CSV table of N, CA and C and ligand atoms in Angstrom, one decimal:
chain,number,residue,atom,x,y,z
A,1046,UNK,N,115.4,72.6,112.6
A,1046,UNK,CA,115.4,72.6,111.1
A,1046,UNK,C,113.9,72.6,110.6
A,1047,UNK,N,113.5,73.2,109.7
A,1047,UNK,CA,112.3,73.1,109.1
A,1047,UNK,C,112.7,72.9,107.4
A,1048,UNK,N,113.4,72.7,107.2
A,1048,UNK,CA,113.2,71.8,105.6
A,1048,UNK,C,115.1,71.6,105.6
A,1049,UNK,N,115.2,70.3,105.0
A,1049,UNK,CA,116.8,70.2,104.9
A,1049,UNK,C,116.9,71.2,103.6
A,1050,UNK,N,116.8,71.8,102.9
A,1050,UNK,CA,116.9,72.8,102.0
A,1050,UNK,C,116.8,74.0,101.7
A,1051,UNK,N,117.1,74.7,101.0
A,1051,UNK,CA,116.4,76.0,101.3
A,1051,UNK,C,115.4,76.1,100.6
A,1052,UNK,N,114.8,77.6,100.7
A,1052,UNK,CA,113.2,78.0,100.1
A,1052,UNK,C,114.1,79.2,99.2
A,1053,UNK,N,113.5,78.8,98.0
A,1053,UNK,CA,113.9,79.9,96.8
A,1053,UNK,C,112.6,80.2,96.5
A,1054,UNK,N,113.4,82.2,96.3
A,1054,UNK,CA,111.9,82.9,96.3
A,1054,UNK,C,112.1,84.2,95.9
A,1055,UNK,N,111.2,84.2,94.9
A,1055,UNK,CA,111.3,85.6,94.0
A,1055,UNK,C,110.9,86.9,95.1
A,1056,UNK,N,111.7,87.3,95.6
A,1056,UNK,CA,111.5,88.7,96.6
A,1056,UNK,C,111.4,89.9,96.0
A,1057,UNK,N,110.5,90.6,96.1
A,1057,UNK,CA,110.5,92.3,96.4
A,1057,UNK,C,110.9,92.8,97.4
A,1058,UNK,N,111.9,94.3,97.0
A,1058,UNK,CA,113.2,94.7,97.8
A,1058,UNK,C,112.1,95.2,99.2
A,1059,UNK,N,112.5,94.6,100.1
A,1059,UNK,CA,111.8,95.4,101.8
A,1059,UNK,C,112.8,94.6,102.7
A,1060,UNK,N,112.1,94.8,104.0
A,1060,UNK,CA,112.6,94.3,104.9
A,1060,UNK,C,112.0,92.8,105.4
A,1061,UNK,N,112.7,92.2,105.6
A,1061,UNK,CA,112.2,90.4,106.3
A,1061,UNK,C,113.2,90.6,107.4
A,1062,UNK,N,111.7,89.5,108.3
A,1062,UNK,CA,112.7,88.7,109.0
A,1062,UNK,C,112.4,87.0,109.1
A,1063,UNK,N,113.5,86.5,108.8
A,1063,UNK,CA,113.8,85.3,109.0
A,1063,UNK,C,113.8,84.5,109.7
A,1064,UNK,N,113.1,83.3,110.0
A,1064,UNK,CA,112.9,82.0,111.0
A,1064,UNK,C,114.3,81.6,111.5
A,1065,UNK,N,114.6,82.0,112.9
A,1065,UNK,CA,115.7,80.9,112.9
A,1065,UNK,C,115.3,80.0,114.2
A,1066,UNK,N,114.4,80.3,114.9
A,1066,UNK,CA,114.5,79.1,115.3
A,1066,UNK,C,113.8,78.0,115.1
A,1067,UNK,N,113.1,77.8,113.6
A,1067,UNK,CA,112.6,76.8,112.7
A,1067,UNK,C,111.3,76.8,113.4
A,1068,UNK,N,110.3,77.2,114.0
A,1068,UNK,CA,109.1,77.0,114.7
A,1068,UNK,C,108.2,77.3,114.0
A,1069,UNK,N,108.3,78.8,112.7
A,1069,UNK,CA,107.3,79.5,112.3
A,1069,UNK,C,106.6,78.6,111.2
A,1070,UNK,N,105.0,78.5,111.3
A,1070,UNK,CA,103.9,78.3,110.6
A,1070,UNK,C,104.2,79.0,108.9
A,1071,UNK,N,105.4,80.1,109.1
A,1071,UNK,CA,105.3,80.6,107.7
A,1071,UNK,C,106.6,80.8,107.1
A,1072,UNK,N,107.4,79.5,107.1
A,1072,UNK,CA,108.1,79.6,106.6
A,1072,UNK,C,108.7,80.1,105.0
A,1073,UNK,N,110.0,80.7,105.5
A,1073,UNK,CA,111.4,81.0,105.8
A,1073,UNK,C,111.2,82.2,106.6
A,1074,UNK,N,110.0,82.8,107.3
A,1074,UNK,CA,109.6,84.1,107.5
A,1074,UNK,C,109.5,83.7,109.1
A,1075,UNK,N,109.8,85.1,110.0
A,1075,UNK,CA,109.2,84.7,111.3
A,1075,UNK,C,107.7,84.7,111.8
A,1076,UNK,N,107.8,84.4,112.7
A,1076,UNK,CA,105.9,84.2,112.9
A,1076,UNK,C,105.6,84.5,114.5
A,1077,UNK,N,106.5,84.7,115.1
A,1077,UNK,CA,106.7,84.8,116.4
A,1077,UNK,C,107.0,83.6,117.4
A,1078,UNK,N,106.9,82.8,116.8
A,1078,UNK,CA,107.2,81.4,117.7
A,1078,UNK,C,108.1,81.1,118.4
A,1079,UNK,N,109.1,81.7,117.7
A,1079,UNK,CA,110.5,82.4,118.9
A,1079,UNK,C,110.5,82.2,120.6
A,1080,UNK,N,109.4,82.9,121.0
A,1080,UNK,CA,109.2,83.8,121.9
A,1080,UNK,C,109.3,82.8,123.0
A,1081,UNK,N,109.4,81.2,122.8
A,1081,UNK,CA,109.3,80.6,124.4
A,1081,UNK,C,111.3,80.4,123.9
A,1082,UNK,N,111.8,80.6,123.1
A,1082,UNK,CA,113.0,80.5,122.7
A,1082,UNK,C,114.0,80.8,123.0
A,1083,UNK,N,115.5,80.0,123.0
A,1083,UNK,CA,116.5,81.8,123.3
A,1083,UNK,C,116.8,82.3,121.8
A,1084,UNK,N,115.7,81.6,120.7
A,1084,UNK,CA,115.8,82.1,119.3
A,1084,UNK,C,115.5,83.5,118.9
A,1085,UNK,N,116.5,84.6,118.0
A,1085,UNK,CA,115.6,85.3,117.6
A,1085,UNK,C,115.4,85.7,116.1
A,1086,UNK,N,114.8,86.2,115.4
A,1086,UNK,CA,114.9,86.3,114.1
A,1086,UNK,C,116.0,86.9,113.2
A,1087,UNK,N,116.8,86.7,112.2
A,1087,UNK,CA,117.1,87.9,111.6
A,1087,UNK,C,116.6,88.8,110.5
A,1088,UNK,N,116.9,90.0,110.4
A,1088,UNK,CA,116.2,90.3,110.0
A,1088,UNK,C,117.5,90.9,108.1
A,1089,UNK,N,116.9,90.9,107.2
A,1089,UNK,CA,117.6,91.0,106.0
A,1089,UNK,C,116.7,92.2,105.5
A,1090,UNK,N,117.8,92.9,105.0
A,1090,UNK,CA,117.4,94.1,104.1
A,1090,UNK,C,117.4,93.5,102.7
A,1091,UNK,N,116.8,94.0,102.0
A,1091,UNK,CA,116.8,93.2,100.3
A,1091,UNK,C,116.3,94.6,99.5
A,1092,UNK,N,117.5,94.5,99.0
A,1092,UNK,CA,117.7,96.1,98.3
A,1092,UNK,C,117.2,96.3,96.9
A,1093,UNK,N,117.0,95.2,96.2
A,1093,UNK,CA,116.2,95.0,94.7
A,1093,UNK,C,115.7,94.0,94.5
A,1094,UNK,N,114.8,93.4,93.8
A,1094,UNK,CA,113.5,92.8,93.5
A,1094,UNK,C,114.5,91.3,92.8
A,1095,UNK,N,114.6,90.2,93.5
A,1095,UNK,CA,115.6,89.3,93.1
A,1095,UNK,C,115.1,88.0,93.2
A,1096,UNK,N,115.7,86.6,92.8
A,1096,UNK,CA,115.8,85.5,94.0
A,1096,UNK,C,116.5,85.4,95.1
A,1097,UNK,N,116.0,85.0,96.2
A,1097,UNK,CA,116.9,84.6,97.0
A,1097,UNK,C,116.8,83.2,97.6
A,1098,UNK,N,117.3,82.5,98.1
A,1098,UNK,CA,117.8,81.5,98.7
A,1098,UNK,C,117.6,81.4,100.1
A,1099,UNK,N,116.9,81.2,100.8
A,1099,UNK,CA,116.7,81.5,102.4
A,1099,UNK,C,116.4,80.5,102.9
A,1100,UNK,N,117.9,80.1,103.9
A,1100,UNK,CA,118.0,79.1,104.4
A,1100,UNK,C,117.2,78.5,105.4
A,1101,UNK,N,116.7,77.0,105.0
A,1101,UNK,CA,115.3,76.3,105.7
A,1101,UNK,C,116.1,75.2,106.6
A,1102,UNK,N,117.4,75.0,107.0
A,1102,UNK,CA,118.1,74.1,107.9
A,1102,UNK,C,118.4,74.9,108.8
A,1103,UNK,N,118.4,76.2,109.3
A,1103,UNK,CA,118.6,77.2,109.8
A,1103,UNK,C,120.2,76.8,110.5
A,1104,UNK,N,121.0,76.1,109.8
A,1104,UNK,CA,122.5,75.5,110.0
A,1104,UNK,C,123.5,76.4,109.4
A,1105,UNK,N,123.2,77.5,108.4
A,1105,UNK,CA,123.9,78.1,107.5
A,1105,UNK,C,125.0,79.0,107.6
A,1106,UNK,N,126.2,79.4,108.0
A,1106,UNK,CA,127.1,80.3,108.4
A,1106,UNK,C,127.0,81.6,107.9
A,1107,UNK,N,126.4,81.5,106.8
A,1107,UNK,CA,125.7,83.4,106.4
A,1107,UNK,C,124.1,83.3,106.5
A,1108,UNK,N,123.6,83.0,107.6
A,1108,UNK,CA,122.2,83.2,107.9
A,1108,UNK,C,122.0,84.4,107.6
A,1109,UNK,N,121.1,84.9,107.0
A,1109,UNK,CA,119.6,84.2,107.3
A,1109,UNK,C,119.8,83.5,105.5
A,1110,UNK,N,120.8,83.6,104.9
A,1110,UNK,CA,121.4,82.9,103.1
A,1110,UNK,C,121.5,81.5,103.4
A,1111,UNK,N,121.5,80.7,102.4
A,1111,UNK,CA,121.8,79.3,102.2
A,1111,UNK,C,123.3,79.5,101.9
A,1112,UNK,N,123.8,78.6,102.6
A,1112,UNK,CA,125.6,78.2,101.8
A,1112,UNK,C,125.9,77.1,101.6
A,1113,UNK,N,124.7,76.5,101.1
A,1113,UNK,CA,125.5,74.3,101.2
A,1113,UNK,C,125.0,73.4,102.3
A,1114,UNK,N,125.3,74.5,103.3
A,1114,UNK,CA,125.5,73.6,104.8
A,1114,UNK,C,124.7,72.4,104.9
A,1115,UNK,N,123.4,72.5,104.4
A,1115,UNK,CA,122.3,71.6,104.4
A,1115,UNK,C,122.7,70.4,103.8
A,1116,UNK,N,123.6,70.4,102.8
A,1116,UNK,CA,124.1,69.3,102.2
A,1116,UNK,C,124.8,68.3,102.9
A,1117,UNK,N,125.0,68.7,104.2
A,1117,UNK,CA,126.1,67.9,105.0
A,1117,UNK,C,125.4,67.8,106.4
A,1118,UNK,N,123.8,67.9,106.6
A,1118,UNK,CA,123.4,67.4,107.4
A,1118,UNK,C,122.8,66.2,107.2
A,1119,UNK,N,122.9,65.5,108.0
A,1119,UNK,CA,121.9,64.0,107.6
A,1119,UNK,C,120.9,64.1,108.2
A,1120,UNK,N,119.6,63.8,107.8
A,1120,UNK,CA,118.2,63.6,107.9
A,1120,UNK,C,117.7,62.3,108.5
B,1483,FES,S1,119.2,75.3,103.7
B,1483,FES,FE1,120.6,75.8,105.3
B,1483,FES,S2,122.5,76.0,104.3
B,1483,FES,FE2,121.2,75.5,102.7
């Protein structure tokens, strides 16, 4: 986990990939830190210029999105 919350963040539409296995220096984004991991990133298309919600508990059932989940882990 790198934040029990998520990161909300005004995006322009490209390609990301997303931290999942919570290591990267640049969070909600990957960084390569993966790599000693059996973690790998996902990666999200973002099709118009929006907020999004990108899940920082990396616990979420629609990864690489926030759904709550965070609310129900204890810290
Ligand atoms: S931050 Fe992971 S589900 Fe909300």
């Amino acid at each position: 986990m790198s934040q029990n919350a998520p990161y909300v963040l005004d995006m322009k539409a490209g390609i990301y990939t997303w931290c999942a296995c919570g290591l990267s220096k640049n969070q909600p984004f990957c960084d390569g830190s993966h790599s000693a991991t059996p973690f790998r990133p996902i990666t999200a298309h973002i099709t118009e210029d929006k907020k999004i919600a990108w899940c920082g508990c990396k616990a979420s059932n629609k990864k690489p999105y926030c759904d709550g989940t965070h609310a129900k882990i204890k810290s």
